[in-house]
Short mmCIF file of C-alpha atoms and ligand atoms in Angstrom, two decimals:
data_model
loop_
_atom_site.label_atom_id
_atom_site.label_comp_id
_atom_site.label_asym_id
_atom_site.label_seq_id
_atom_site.Cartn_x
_atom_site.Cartn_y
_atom_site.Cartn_z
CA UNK A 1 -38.81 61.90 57.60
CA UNK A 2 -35.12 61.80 56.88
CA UNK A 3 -34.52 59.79 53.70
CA UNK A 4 -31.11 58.16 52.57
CA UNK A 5 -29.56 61.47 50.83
CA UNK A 6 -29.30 63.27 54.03
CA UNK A 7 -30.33 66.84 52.68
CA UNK A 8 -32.40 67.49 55.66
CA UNK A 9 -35.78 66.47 57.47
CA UNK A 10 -38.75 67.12 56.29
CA UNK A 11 -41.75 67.38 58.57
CA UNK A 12 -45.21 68.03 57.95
CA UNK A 13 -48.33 69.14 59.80
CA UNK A 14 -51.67 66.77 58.11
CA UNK A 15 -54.76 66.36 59.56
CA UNK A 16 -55.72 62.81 58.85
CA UNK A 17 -59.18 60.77 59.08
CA UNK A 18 -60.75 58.00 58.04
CA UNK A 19 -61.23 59.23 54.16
CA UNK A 20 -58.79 61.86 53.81
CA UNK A 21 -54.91 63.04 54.42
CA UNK A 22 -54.68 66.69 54.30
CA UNK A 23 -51.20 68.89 54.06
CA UNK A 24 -51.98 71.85 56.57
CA UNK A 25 -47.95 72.81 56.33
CA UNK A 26 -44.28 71.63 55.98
CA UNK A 27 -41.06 72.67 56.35
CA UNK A 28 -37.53 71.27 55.53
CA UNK A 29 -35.07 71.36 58.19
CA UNK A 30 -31.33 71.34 57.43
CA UNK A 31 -28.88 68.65 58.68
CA UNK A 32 -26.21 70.21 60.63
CA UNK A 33 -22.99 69.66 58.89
CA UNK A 34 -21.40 67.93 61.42
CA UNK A 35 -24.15 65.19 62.25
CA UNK A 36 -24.04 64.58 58.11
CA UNK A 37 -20.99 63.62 58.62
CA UNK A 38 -21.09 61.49 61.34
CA UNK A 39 -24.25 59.92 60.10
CA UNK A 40 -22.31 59.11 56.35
CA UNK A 41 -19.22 57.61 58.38
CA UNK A 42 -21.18 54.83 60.19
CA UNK A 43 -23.00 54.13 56.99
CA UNK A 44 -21.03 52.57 54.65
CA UNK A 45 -19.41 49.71 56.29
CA UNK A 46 -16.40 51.22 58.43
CA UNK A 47 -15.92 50.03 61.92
CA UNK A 48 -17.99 52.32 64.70
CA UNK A 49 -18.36 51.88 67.89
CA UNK A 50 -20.82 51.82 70.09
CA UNK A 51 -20.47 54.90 71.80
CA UNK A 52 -21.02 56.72 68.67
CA UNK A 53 -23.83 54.79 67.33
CA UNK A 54 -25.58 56.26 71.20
CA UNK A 55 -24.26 59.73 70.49
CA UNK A 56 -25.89 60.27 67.15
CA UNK A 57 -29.00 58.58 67.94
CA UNK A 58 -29.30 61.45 70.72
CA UNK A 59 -28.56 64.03 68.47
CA UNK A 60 -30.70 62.76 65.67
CA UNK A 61 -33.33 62.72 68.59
CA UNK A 62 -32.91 66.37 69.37
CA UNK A 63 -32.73 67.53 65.63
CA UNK A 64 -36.18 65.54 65.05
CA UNK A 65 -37.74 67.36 68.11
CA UNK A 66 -36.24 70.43 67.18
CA UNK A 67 -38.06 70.78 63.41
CA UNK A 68 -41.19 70.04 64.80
CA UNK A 69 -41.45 72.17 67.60
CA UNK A 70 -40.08 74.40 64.87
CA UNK A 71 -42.58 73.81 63.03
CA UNK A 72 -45.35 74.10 65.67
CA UNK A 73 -44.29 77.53 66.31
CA UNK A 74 -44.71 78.69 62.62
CA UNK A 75 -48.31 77.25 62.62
CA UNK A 76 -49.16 79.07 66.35
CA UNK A 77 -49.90 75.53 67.48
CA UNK A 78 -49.75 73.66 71.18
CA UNK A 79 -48.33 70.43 71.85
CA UNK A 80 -51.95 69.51 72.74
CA UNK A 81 -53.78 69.69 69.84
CA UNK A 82 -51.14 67.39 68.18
CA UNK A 83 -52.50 63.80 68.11
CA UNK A 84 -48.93 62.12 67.28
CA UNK A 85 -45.97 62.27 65.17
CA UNK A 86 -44.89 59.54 63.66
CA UNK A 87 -40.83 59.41 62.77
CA UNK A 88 -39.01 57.03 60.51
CA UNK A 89 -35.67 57.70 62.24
CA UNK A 90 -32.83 58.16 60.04
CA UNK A 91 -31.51 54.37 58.36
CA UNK A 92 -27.87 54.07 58.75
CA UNK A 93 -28.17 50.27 58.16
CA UNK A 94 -30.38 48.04 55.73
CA UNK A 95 -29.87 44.37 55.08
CA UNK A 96 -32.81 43.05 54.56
CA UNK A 97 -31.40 39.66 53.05
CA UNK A 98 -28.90 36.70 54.50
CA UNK A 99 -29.48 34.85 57.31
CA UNK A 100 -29.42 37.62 60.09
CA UNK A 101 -31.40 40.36 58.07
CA UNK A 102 -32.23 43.56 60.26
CA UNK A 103 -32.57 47.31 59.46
CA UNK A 104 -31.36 50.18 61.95
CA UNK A 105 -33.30 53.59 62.20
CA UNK A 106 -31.32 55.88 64.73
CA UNK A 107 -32.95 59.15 66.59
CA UNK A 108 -34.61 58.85 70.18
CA UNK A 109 -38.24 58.56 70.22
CA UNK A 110 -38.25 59.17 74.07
CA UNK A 111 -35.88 61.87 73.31
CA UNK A 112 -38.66 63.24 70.81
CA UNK A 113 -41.44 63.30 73.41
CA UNK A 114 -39.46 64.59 76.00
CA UNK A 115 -38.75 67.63 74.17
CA UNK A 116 -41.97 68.04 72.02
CA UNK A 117 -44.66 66.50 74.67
CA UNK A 118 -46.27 64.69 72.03
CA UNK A 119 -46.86 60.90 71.39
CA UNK A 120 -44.71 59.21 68.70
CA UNK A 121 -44.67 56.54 67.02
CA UNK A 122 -41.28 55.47 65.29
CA UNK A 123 -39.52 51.95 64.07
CA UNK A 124 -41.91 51.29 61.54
CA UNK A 125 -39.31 48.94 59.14
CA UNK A 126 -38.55 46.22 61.85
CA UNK A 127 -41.86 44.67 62.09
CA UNK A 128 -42.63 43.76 58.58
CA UNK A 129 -38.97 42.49 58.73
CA UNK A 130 -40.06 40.18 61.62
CA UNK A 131 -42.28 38.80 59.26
CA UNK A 132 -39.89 38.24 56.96
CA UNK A 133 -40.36 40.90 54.89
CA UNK A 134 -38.19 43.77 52.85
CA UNK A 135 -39.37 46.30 55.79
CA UNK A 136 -39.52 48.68 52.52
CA UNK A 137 -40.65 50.08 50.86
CA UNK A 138 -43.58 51.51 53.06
CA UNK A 139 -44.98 54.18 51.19
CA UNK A 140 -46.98 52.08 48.27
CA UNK A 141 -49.65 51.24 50.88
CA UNK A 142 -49.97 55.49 51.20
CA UNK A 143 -49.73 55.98 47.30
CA UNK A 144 -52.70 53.37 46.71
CA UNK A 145 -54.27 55.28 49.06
CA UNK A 146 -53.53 59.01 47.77
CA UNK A 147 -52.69 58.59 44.38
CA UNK A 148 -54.89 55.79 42.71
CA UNK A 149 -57.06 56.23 40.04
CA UNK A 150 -59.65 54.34 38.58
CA UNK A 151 -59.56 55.04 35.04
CA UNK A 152 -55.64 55.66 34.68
CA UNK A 153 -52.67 52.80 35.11
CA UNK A 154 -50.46 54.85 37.36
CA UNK A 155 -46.66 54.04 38.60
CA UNK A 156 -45.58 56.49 41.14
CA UNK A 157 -41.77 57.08 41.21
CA UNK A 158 -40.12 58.87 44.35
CA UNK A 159 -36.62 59.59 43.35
CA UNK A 160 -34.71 59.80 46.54
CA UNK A 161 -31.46 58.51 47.86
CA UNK A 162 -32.28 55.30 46.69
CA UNK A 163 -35.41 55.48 43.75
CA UNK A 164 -38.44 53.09 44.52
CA UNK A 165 -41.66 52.70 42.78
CA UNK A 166 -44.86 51.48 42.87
CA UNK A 167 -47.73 50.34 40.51
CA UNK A 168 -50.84 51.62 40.77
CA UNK A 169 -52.95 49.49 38.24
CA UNK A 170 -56.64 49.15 39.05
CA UNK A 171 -57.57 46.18 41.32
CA UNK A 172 -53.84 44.53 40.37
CA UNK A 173 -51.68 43.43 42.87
CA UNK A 174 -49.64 46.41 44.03
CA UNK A 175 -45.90 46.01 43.22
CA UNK A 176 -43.08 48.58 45.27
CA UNK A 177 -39.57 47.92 44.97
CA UNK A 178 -36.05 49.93 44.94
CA UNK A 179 -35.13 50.34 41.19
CA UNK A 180 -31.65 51.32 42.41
CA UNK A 181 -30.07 54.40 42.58
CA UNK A 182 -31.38 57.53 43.05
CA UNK A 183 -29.85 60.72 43.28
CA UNK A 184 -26.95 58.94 45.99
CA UNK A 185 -24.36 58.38 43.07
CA UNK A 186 -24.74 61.84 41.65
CA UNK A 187 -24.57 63.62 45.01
CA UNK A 188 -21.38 61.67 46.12
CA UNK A 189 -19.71 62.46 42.50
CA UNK A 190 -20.79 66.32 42.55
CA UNK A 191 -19.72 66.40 46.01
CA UNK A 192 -16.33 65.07 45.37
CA UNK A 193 -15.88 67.17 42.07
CA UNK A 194 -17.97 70.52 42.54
CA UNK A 195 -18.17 70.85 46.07
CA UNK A 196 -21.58 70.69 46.34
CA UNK A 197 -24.16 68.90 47.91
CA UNK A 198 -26.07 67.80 44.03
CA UNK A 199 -25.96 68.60 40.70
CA UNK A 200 -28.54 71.92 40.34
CA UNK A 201 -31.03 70.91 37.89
CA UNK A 202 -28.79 68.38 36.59
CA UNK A 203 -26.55 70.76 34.95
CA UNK A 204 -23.27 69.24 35.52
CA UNK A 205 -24.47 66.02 33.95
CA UNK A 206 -25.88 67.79 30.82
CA UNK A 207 -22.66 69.29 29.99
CA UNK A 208 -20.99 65.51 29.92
CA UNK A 209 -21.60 62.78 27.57
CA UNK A 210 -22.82 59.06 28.12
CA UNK A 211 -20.48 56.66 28.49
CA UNK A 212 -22.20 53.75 26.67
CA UNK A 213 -19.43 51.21 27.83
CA UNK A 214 -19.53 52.32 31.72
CA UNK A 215 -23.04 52.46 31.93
CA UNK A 216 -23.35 49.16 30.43
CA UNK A 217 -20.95 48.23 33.09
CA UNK A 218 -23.04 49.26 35.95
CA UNK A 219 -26.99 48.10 34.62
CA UNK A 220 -25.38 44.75 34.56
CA UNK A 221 -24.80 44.84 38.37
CA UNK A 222 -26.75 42.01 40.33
CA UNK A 223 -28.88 44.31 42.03
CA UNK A 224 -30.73 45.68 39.03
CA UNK A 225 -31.72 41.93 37.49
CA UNK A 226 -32.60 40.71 41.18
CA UNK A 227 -36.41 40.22 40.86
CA UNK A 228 -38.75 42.00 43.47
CA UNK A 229 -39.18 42.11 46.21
CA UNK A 230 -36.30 44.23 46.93
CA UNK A 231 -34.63 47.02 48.64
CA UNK A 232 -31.54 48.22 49.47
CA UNK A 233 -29.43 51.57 50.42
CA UNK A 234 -26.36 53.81 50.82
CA UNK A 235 -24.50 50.27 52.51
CA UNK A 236 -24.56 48.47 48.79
CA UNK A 237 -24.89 51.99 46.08
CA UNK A 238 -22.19 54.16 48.05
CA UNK A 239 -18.56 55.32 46.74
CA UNK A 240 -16.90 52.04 47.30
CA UNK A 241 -19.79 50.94 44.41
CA UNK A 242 -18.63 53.71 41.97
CA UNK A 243 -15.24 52.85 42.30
CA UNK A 244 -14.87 49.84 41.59
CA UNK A 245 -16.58 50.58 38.41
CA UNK A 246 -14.87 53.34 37.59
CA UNK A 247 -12.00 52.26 38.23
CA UNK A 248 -11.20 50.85 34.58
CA UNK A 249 -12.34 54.42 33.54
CA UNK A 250 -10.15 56.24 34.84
CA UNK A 251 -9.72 58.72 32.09
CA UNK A 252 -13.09 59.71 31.86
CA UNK A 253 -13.72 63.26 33.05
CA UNK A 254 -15.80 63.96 35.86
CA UNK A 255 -18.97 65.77 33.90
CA UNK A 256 -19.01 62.60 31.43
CA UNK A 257 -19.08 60.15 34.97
CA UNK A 258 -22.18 62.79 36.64
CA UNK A 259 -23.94 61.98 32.91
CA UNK A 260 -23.28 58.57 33.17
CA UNK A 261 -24.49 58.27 36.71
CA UNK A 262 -28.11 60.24 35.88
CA UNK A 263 -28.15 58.22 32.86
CA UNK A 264 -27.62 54.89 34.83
CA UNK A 265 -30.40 56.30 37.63
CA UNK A 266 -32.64 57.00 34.57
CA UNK A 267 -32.01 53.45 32.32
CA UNK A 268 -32.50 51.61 35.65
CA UNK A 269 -35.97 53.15 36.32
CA UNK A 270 -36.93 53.09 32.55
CA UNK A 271 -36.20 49.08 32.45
CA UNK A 272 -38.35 48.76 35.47
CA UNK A 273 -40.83 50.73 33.94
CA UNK A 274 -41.08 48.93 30.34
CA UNK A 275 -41.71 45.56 32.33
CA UNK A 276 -45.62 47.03 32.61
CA UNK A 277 -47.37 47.38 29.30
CA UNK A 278 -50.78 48.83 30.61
CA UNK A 279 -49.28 52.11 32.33
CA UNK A 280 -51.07 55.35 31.02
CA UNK A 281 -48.51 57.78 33.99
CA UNK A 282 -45.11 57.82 35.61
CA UNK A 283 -46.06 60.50 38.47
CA UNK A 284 -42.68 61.54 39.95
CA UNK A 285 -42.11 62.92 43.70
CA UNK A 286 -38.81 63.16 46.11
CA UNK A 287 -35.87 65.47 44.90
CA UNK A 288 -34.94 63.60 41.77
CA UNK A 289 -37.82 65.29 40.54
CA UNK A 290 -36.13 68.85 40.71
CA UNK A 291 -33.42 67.71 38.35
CA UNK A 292 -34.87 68.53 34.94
CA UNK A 293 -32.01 66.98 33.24
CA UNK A 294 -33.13 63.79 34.63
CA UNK A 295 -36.64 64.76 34.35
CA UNK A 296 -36.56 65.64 30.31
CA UNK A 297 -34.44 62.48 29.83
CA UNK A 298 -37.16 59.87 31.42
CA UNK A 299 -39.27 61.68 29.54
CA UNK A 300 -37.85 60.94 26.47
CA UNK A 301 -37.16 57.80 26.88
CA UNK A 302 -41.10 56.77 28.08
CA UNK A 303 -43.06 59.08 25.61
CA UNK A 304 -45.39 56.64 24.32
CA UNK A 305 -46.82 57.59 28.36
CA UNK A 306 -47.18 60.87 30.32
CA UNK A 307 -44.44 61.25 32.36
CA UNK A 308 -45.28 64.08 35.08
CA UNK A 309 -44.08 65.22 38.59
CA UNK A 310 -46.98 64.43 41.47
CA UNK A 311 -47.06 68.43 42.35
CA UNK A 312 -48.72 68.39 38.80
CA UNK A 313 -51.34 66.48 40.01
CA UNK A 314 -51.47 68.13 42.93
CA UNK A 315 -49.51 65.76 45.70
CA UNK A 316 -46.27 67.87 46.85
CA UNK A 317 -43.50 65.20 45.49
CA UNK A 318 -40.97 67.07 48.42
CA UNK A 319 -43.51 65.83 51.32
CA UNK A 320 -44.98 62.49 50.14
CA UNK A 321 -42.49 60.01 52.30
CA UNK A 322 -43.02 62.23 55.52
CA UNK A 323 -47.09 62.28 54.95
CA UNK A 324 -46.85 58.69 54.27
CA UNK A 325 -45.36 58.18 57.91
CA UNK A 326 -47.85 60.37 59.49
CA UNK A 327 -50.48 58.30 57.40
CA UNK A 328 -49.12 54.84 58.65
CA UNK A 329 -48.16 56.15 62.37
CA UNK A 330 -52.37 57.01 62.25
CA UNK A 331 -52.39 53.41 61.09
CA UNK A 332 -51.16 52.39 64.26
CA UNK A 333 -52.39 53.63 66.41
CA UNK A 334 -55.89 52.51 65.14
CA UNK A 335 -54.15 49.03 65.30
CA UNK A 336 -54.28 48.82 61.48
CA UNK A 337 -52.07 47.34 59.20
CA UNK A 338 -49.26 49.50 57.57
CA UNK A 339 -47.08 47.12 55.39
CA UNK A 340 -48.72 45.75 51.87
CA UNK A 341 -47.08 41.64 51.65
CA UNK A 342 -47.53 42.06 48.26
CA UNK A 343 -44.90 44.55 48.22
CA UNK A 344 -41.95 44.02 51.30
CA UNK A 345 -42.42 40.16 50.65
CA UNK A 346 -43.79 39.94 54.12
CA UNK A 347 -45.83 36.66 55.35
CA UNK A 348 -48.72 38.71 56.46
CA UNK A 349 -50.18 42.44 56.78
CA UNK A 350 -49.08 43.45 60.16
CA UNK A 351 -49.28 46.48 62.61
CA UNK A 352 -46.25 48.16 61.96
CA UNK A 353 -44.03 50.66 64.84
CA UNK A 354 -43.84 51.23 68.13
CA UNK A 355 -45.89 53.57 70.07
CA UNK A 356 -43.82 56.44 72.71
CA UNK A 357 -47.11 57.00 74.86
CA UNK A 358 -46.53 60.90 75.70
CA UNK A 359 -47.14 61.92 79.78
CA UNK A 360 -50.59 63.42 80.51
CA UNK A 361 -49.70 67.17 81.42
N1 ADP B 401 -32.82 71.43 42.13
C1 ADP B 401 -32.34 70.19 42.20
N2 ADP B 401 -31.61 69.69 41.17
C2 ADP B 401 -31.11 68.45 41.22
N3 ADP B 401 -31.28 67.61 42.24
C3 ADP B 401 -32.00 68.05 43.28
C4 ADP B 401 -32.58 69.33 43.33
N4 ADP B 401 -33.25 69.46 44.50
C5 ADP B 401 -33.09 68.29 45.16
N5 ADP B 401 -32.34 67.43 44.44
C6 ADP B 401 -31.91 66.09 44.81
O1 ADP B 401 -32.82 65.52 45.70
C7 ADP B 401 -32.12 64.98 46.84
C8 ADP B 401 -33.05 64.96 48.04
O2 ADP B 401 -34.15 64.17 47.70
P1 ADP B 401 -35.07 63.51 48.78
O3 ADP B 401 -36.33 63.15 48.10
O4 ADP B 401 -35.15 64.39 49.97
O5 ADP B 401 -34.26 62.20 49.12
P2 ADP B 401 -34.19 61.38 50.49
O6 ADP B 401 -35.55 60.83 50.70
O7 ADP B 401 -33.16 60.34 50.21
O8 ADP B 401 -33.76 62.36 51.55
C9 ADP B 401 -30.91 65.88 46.98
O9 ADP B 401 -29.88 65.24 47.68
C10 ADP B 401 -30.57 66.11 45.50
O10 ADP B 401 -29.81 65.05 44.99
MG1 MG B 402 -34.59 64.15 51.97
#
């Protein structure tokens, strides 16, 4: 799994059967600069041709096949007794709305068995969007199924690129949508002010204040009133985004913009979450929950419920999204449905991905 921020991609080992998903190991593998940047320049709406669109798919390929066999090594295992990986790709393009909607994943699947000898199974978005659905998000079907609980009213949060949640409420309907911004806005801004790839622990931002004025500004942006389902990504929340709404700010120092922005990631999640009036937890995974600024602040704001990270209850929050695509490429390939209608707005449950049959050796 490589998720919108672009901080790396994280694989895990699971073994996986009929009852249970089980984390055997994991490791985070670091973008090379270079690719991030190439990947970030084709993302955000400027021309690209087609040349380079081929060129990073390969290398995304390589980098893919390169953690894992990384990772195989560290765990003393063979090619062999690997059933499949299954591989999101990286998303350099989602519009899953208008007339023509499609979403782009790049990084070679052949390229991945090729270099790993192991089946894969990858493009997992496009077939819900056949259907006409969101094509995301996929992981509440893998939450119901890991993180459910009969006696509690649970939302899980992943706090990514882009944030996305989804409720967990007894036999309800299951609801998953993108709340909006994740941690994207405050990695551009810290980035373009510090240097640095995101705001440790949210420290930048805690050292700024609120700007009521701005943030009311930005919560009344379309996306954030659009009703579910929906999705979106680093081609609608990206620096173009902040600034056109800064722009009328321009006085504002930088620390008092990175508060703003968590605050905006945290009142657009909150709202979401005060729509629900039987939730008993907000269990929080993805990297947004390392920011403790961010962390004490939802907190705050939602005490009348517990508001916890999902390592608390046991789930690593860094490795949910990649054992959810191990758990839906198993789907798969037992010809069982991954996407939840319910959720990406899809006309039916369908078989989701595309299977990369690996030679018998
Ligand atoms: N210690 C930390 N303090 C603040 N933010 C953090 C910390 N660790 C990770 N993050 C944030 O989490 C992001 C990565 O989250 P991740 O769940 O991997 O997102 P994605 O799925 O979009 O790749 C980083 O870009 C950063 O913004
Ligand atoms: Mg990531």
């Amino acid at each position: 799994m490589s998720g919108t921020s672009l901080d790396g991609v994280d694989v895990v080992l699971a073994e996986i059967d009929d009852q249970n998903v089980v984390q055997l190991g994991a490791i985070a593998f670091p973008f090379p600069m270079e690719l991030k940047k190439q990947i970030l320049s084709i993302c955000q709406g400027q021309a690209v041709t087609l040349a380079t669109i081929g060129e990073i798919d390969y290398q995304l390929g390589t980098l893919y096949a390169d953690a894992i066999n990384y990772l195989l090594k560290q765990q003393s295992l063979l090619a062999t007794e690997i059933t499949a990986i299954g591989c999101h790709g990286q998303t350099v393009w989602h519009q899953p709305t208008g007339q023509k909607p499609f979403t782009m994943q790049l990084g070679d699947n052949n390229r991945i068995v090729a270099l790993t000898n192991i089946t894969v199974v990858g493009d997992f978005r496009r077939r819900d969007m056949a259907y006409g659905g969101q094509g995301a998000p996929l992981v509440p079907a893998f939450h119901h199924k890991v993180v459910s609980h009969p006696d509690e009213n649970r939302i899980i949060l992943n706090i990514g690129g882009i944030a996305n949640l989804t409720t967990l409420f007894g036999n309800s309907i299951i609801k998953g949508y993108d709340t909006g911004p994740g941690n994207m806005l405050l990695d551009i801004w810290a980035n373009q002010h510090l240097n640095k790839p995101y705001d440790n622990n949210g420290d930048w931002a805690r050292s700024g204040q609120v700007n009521e004025l701005l943030l009311a500004d930005m919560l009344a942006d379309p996306y954030f009133k659009r009703p579910a389902p929906k999705s979106t990504g680093r081609e609608y929340f990206n620096a173009a985004w902040l600034q056109k709404y800064l722009t009328p700010y321009i006085s504002l120092s930088a620390q008092d913009v990175q508060a703003t922005l968590t605050q905006l990631t945290i009142r657009s999640i909150v709202d979401q979450v005060l729509l629900y009036d039987q939730v008993d937890c907000l269990l929080v995974c993805g990297g947004g929950a390392k920011n403790s600024y961010l962390m004490a602040s939802l907190s705050e704001l939602l005490s009348h419920i517990v508001v916890a990270t999902t390592d608390k209850y046991g789930l690593s929050g860094d490795n949910m999204e990649a054992l959810a695509f191990a758990w839906l490429a198993a789907r798969t390939l037992s010809s069982m449905p991954g996407n939840l209608p319910s959720v990406t707005g899809a006309s039916q449950e369908t078989i989701l991905g595309a299977i990369y049959p690996a030679n018998n050796v």
